[in-house]
Tab-separated table of C-alpha atoms and ligand atoms in Angstrom:
chain	number	residue	atom	x	y	z
P	1	MET	CA	81.272	88.253	143.562
P	2	SER	CA	84.362	86.322	142.545
P	3	PRO	CA	85.961	84.369	145.448
P	4	ASP	CA	89.366	85.318	146.830
P	5	PRO	CA	92.304	83.314	145.515
P	6	LEU	CA	93.379	80.360	147.632
P	7	ILE	CA	96.883	80.609	146.184
P	8	SER	CA	98.447	83.991	145.633
P	9	VAL	CA	101.969	84.648	144.374
P	10	ARG	CA	103.367	88.144	143.960
P	11	SER	CA	106.683	88.849	142.311
P	12	PHE	CA	108.244	85.558	143.418
P	13	SER	CA	111.952	85.201	142.714
P	14	LYS	CA	114.353	82.430	143.590
P	15	ALA	CA	118.098	82.266	143.139
P	16	TYR	CA	120.253	79.263	143.953
P	17	GLU	CA	123.638	80.397	145.306
P	18	GLY	CA	123.181	83.751	143.608
P	19	VAL	CA	122.115	82.281	140.255
P	20	PRO	CA	118.552	83.333	139.347
P	21	ALA	CA	116.189	80.394	138.680
P	22	VAL	CA	112.844	82.234	138.760
P	23	GLU	CA	112.318	85.988	138.453
P	24	ARG	CA	109.278	88.065	139.437
P	25	VAL	CA	106.546	85.512	138.820
P	26	SER	CA	102.991	86.508	139.822
P	27	PHE	CA	99.775	84.533	139.603
P	28	SER	CA	96.804	83.412	141.639
P	29	VAL	CA	94.511	80.381	141.773
P	30	LYS	CA	90.917	80.645	142.976
P	31	PRO	CA	88.664	77.865	144.247
P	32	GLY	CA	87.577	75.735	141.304
P	33	GLU	CA	90.475	76.736	139.085
P	34	ILE	CA	93.099	74.377	137.698
P	35	LEU	CA	96.336	76.110	136.744
P	36	GLY	CA	98.552	74.317	134.243
P	37	VAL	CA	102.208	75.228	134.778
P	38	ILE	CA	104.090	74.669	131.559
P	39	GLY	CA	107.473	75.553	130.106
P	40	PRO	CA	110.659	73.917	128.804
P	41	ASN	CA	113.060	72.017	131.081
P	42	GLY	CA	114.614	74.357	133.637
P	43	ALA	CA	111.866	76.957	133.247
P	44	GLY	CA	111.278	77.135	137.014
P	45	LYS	CA	108.094	75.075	137.432
P	46	THR	CA	109.332	72.825	140.240
P	47	THR	CA	111.122	75.699	141.979
P	48	THR	CA	107.893	77.698	142.090
P	49	MET	CA	105.877	74.766	143.436
P	50	ARG	CA	108.479	73.804	146.044
P	51	ALA	CA	108.591	77.358	147.334
P	52	LEU	CA	104.789	77.425	147.615
P	53	ALA	CA	104.963	74.147	149.514
P	54	THR	CA	107.441	75.808	151.945
P	55	LEU	CA	110.178	73.325	151.013
P	56	ILE	CA	112.531	76.102	149.866
P	57	PRO	CA	112.488	79.773	150.876
P	58	PRO	CA	111.771	82.441	148.249
P	59	SER	CA	114.610	84.889	147.583
P	60	ASP	CA	112.056	87.638	147.056
P	61	GLY	CA	108.328	88.223	146.695
P	62	GLU	CA	105.311	86.944	148.577
P	63	MET	CA	103.440	83.651	148.454
P	64	THR	CA	100.251	82.943	150.379
P	65	VAL	CA	97.860	80.013	150.742
P	66	GLU	CA	94.434	80.948	152.078
P	67	GLY	CA	96.031	84.217	153.142
P	68	PHE	CA	98.861	82.572	155.118
P	69	ASP	CA	102.334	83.662	154.118
P	70	THR	CA	104.679	80.756	153.335
P	71	ARG	CA	107.555	82.369	155.233
P	72	CYS	CA	105.690	83.571	158.326
P	73	HIS	CA	103.154	80.735	158.684
P	74	PRO	CA	104.624	77.560	157.118
P	75	VAL	CA	102.642	75.221	159.374
P	76	GLU	CA	99.333	76.872	158.466
P	77	VAL	CA	100.297	76.617	154.807
P	78	LYS	CA	101.250	72.931	155.114
P	79	ARG	CA	97.880	72.167	156.741
P	80	ARG	CA	96.061	73.555	153.733
P	81	LEU	CA	98.287	72.387	150.916
P	82	ALA	CA	99.510	69.139	149.408
P	83	TYR	CA	102.548	69.000	147.143
P	84	ILE	CA	102.809	65.782	145.158
P	85	PRO	CA	106.054	65.375	143.193
P	86	ASP	CA	106.475	62.692	140.535
P	87	ASP	CA	108.761	60.708	142.864
P	88	PRO	CA	107.250	61.258	146.291
P	89	ARG	CA	109.225	60.554	149.438
P	90	LEU	CA	107.445	57.927	151.498
P	91	PHE	CA	108.395	55.992	154.620
P	92	PRO	CA	109.935	52.830	153.117
P	93	HIS	CA	109.000	50.536	156.019
P	94	LEU	CA	105.424	51.737	156.506
P	95	THR	CA	102.649	49.904	154.698
P	96	VAL	CA	100.059	51.564	152.484
P	97	GLU	CA	97.550	51.404	155.324
P	98	GLU	CA	100.034	52.824	157.829
P	99	HIS	CA	100.760	55.776	155.546
P	100	LEU	CA	97.084	56.664	155.461
P	101	THR	CA	96.724	56.207	159.231
P	102	PHE	CA	99.716	58.495	159.701
P	103	ALA	CA	98.332	61.148	157.338
P	104	ALA	CA	94.932	60.990	159.041
P	105	ALA	CA	96.514	61.463	162.489
P	106	ALA	CA	98.872	64.234	161.345
P	107	TYR	CA	96.077	66.237	159.743
P	108	GLY	CA	93.307	65.385	162.215
P	109	VAL	CA	91.020	63.669	159.703
P	110	SER	CA	87.734	62.574	161.246
P	111	GLN	CA	86.493	59.057	160.414
P	112	PRO	CA	89.384	58.362	158.075
P	113	ASP	CA	88.763	54.634	157.528
P	114	GLU	CA	85.858	54.997	155.116
P	115	LYS	CA	87.619	57.758	153.153
P	116	ALA	CA	90.835	55.744	153.025
P	117	ALA	CA	89.030	52.630	151.798
P	118	ARG	CA	87.327	54.603	149.013
P	119	LEU	CA	90.562	56.259	147.909
P	120	LEU	CA	92.439	52.948	147.827
P	121	GLU	CA	89.596	51.489	145.773
P	122	ASP	CA	89.601	54.434	143.342
P	123	PHE	CA	93.371	54.212	142.849
P	124	GLU	CA	93.454	50.411	142.709
P	125	LEU	CA	95.562	50.011	145.824
P	126	SER	CA	93.117	47.991	147.926
P	127	GLY	CA	95.112	44.816	147.337
P	128	LYS	CA	98.292	46.493	148.596
P	129	ARG	CA	97.043	47.627	152.006
P	130	LYS	CA	99.612	45.545	153.870
P	131	THR	CA	102.504	46.176	151.469
P	132	ALA	CA	105.429	48.330	152.595
P	133	ALA	CA	106.116	51.418	150.495
P	134	ARG	CA	109.575	50.099	149.530
P	135	ASP	CA	107.885	47.135	147.831
P	136	LEU	CA	105.483	49.212	145.729
P	137	SER	CA	106.065	50.043	142.085
P	138	ARG	CA	106.835	53.654	141.170
P	139	GLY	CA	103.300	54.268	139.936
P	140	MET	CA	101.852	52.712	143.100
P	141	ARG	CA	104.038	54.995	145.239
P	142	GLN	CA	102.666	57.966	143.320
P	143	LYS	CA	99.127	56.724	143.839
P	144	LEU	CA	99.766	56.302	147.565
P	145	ALA	CA	101.065	59.875	147.797
P	146	ILE	CA	97.918	61.080	146.004
P	147	CYS	CA	95.645	59.065	148.354
P	148	SER	CA	97.518	60.416	151.412
P	149	ALA	CA	97.019	63.966	150.135
P	150	TYR	CA	93.358	63.539	149.216
P	151	LEU	CA	92.626	62.038	152.630
P	152	TYR	CA	92.998	65.373	154.444
P	153	GLU	CA	91.229	67.357	151.712
P	154	PRO	CA	93.675	70.241	151.296
P	155	SER	CA	92.328	73.404	149.722
P	156	ALA	CA	95.447	73.757	147.569
P	157	LEU	CA	96.747	70.809	145.546
P	158	LEU	CA	100.081	71.009	143.726
P	159	PHE	CA	100.929	68.208	141.315
P	160	ASP	CA	104.439	68.192	139.828
P	161	GLU	CA	104.520	65.991	136.706
P	162	PRO	CA	101.769	63.780	138.092
P	163	LEU	CA	101.315	61.373	135.195
P	164	THR	CA	104.849	60.137	134.606
P	165	GLY	CA	104.574	56.791	136.414
P	166	LEU	CA	100.847	56.131	136.121
P	167	ASP	CA	99.166	53.517	133.935
P	168	PRO	CA	96.246	54.530	131.649
P	169	ILE	CA	93.614	53.709	134.272
P	170	GLY	CA	95.586	55.639	136.897
P	171	ILE	CA	95.880	58.596	134.519
P	172	ARG	CA	92.139	58.642	133.907
P	173	THR	CA	91.351	58.321	137.615
P	174	LEU	CA	93.767	61.096	138.516
P	175	LYS	CA	92.471	63.462	135.826
P	176	GLN	CA	88.876	62.873	136.901
P	177	SER	CA	89.770	63.301	140.554
P	178	ILE	CA	91.599	66.590	139.890
P	179	VAL	CA	88.539	67.973	138.117
P	180	GLN	CA	86.280	66.753	140.941
P	181	ARG	CA	88.499	68.293	143.648
P	182	ALA	CA	88.455	71.613	141.812
P	183	GLN	CA	84.675	71.443	141.408
P	184	ALA	CA	84.460	70.837	145.151
P	185	GLY	CA	86.356	74.105	145.729
P	186	ALA	CA	90.061	73.279	145.721
P	187	ALA	CA	92.681	75.368	143.920
P	188	VAL	CA	94.862	73.065	141.837
P	189	MET	CA	98.224	73.503	140.131
P	190	VAL	CA	99.527	70.895	137.691
P	191	SER	CA	102.966	71.146	136.129
P	192	SER	CA	103.408	68.955	133.094
P	193	HIS	CA	105.011	68.553	129.694
P	194	LEU	CA	101.969	66.550	128.594
P	195	LEU	CA	100.198	69.419	126.920
P	196	ALA	CA	97.158	67.416	125.820
P	197	MET	CA	96.408	66.616	129.461
P	198	VAL	CA	96.960	70.244	130.472
P	199	GLU	CA	94.615	71.392	127.713
P	200	ASP	CA	92.091	68.795	128.765
P	201	ILE	CA	91.688	69.778	132.403
P	202	CYS	CA	93.226	73.204	133.066
P	203	THR	CA	91.234	76.430	133.257
P	204	HIS	CA	94.312	78.671	133.428
P	205	ILE	CA	97.918	78.540	132.233
P	206	LEU	CA	101.170	79.813	133.716
P	207	LEU	CA	103.820	79.691	131.023
P	208	LEU	CA	107.418	79.981	132.201
P	209	GLY	CA	110.584	80.121	130.142
P	210	GLY	CA	114.115	80.384	131.525
P	211	GLY	CA	112.757	81.516	134.884
P	212	GLN	CA	110.706	84.310	133.325
P	213	GLN	CA	106.924	84.538	133.281
P	214	ARG	CA	105.777	84.494	129.670
P	215	PHE	CA	102.048	84.322	130.324
P	216	PHE	CA	99.416	83.910	133.003
P	217	GLY	CA	95.708	83.787	132.210
P	218	THR	CA	92.951	81.591	130.855
P	219	VAL	CA	93.490	79.146	128.017
P	220	ASP	CA	91.378	81.371	125.718
P	221	GLU	CA	93.475	84.418	126.626
P	222	LEU	CA	96.613	82.421	125.862
P	223	ARG	CA	95.228	81.607	122.402
P	224	LEU	CA	94.387	85.258	121.767
P	225	GLU	CA	97.865	86.366	122.777
P	226	PHE	CA	99.974	83.844	120.897
P	227	ALA	CA	97.952	82.130	118.170
P	228	ASP	CA	96.645	83.603	114.943
P	229	HIS	CA	93.592	81.346	114.984
P	230	GLY	CA	91.169	80.374	117.731
P	231	SER	CA	91.477	76.649	117.148
P	232	ALA	CA	95.216	76.390	117.816
P	233	SER	CA	96.112	73.541	120.148
P	234	LEU	CA	98.058	74.153	123.328
P	235	GLU	CA	100.951	72.313	121.743
P	236	GLN	CA	100.973	74.717	118.782
P	237	ILE	CA	100.757	77.698	121.123
P	238	PHE	CA	103.586	76.298	123.258
P	239	PHE	CA	105.916	76.307	120.267
P	240	LEU	CA	104.816	79.780	119.201
P	241	ALA	CA	105.159	81.195	122.697
P	242	THR	CA	108.493	79.594	123.540
P	243	GLY	CA	110.016	80.296	120.138
P	244	GLU	CA	110.837	76.641	119.516
P	245	THR	CA	111.648	75.887	115.889
P	246	ASP	CA	109.616	73.660	113.594
P	247	ALA	CA	112.625	71.347	113.415
P	248	ALA	CA	112.081	70.549	117.058
P	249	ARG	CA	108.633	69.248	116.169
P	250	GLN	CA	109.612	66.687	113.557
P	251	PRO	CA	108.296	63.215	114.377
P	252	GLY	CA	110.903	61.222	116.239
P	253	SER	CA	112.681	64.234	117.701
P	254	SER	CA	113.032	64.275	121.468
P	255	ALA	CA	110.998	67.485	121.771
P	256	ASP	CA	108.200	65.908	119.782
P	257	SER	CA	108.005	62.827	121.943
P	258	ALA	CA	108.103	64.939	125.103
P	259	VAL	CA	104.981	66.875	124.259
P	260	MET	CA	103.113	64.251	122.308
P	261	ALA	CA	103.458	61.457	124.858
H	1	LIG	P1	111.880	70.442	134.362
H	1	LIG	O1	110.822	70.628	133.318
H	1	LIG	O2	113.169	69.955	133.764
H	1	LIG	O3	111.444	69.632	135.544
H	1	LIG	P2	111.552	72.942	135.845
H	1	LIG	O4	110.808	73.936	135.014
H	1	LIG	O5	110.812	72.248	136.907
H	1	LIG	O6	112.282	71.928	134.883
H	1	LIG	P3	113.373	73.786	137.943
H	1	LIG	O7	113.646	72.413	138.462
H	1	LIG	O8	112.533	74.674	138.745
H	1	LIG	O9	112.814	73.731	136.456
H	1	LIG	O10	114.774	74.496	137.698
H	1	LIG	C1	114.864	75.876	137.357
H	1	LIG	C2	116.335	76.272	137.356
H	1	LIG	O11	116.843	76.199	138.693
H	1	LIG	C3	117.228	75.382	136.504
H	1	LIG	O12	118.187	76.186	135.859
H	1	LIG	C4	117.883	74.461	137.517
H	1	LIG	O13	119.180	74.082	137.086
H	1	LIG	C5	117.975	75.349	138.740
H	1	LIG	N1	117.900	74.586	139.986
H	1	LIG	C6	116.841	73.840	140.415
H	1	LIG	N2	117.105	73.292	141.617
H	1	LIG	C7	118.351	73.689	141.963
H	1	LIG	C8	119.200	73.457	143.097
H	1	LIG	N3	118.798	72.705	144.132
H	1	LIG	N4	120.412	74.046	143.099
H	1	LIG	C9	120.820	74.822	142.080
H	1	LIG	N5	120.083	75.093	140.974
H	1	LIG	C10	118.871	74.534	140.915
């Protein structure tokens, strides 16, 4: 029997000061699944993730994590979920080590030292143990946020543009770790404009456009719905599904560099 979804979103809508940003979006993520959230700028990707992370209230609809409603049980949701934005907020004066100690205490992690040491090794932060967050590079801050999240082993992991500040080794480590976490039973969401990465690791796709849900399903289902041949790349499908013109794909155009990076 198929497991219950860890993340469930039904008819989620969000308006900012009366202006709709996301309208009636529904999807779910089961253990082991990696959902790629894609769509042009302003499509509503971050809004959807921030609402799931209980950082902003939905205007309508229902969002649950392991069955806990984000509005009624935000603390239970926070215990089970990690939201990692591309520019995470850290405590500027706390060192790398202190961040992990804090995360371990806040989430009741047992025997955190060994886990922390392994994570710092994996993400090449071992040499920065005693460095304050304010003195880390942008990519290092991202890596620290990822290590802090992985330390308490949340069942739902939400990455918002996770690759923007990472170096090639960091990108490879993060991609591998996302796949491993999903294989271990986590439900993962990854929003990104880097469609090759999304195609590489995601099992499912949520395609948003102008706050509307254009598609939710597996990558194969997406191909069937939008492409006239089974070998179409996610990038080709993206342009077909969002109605972008060929002109936007000419080498050197800003749209081209955004998706090809
Ligand atoms: P991007 O790819 O550029 O990161 P996105 O898909 O993550 O975009 P959102 O950041 O969710 O898009 O924005 C969706 C819509 O909501 C946009 O029209 C944006 O202007 C609007 N919006 C987002 N945050 C706010 C806010 N705090 N106040 C008002 N409007 C907002």
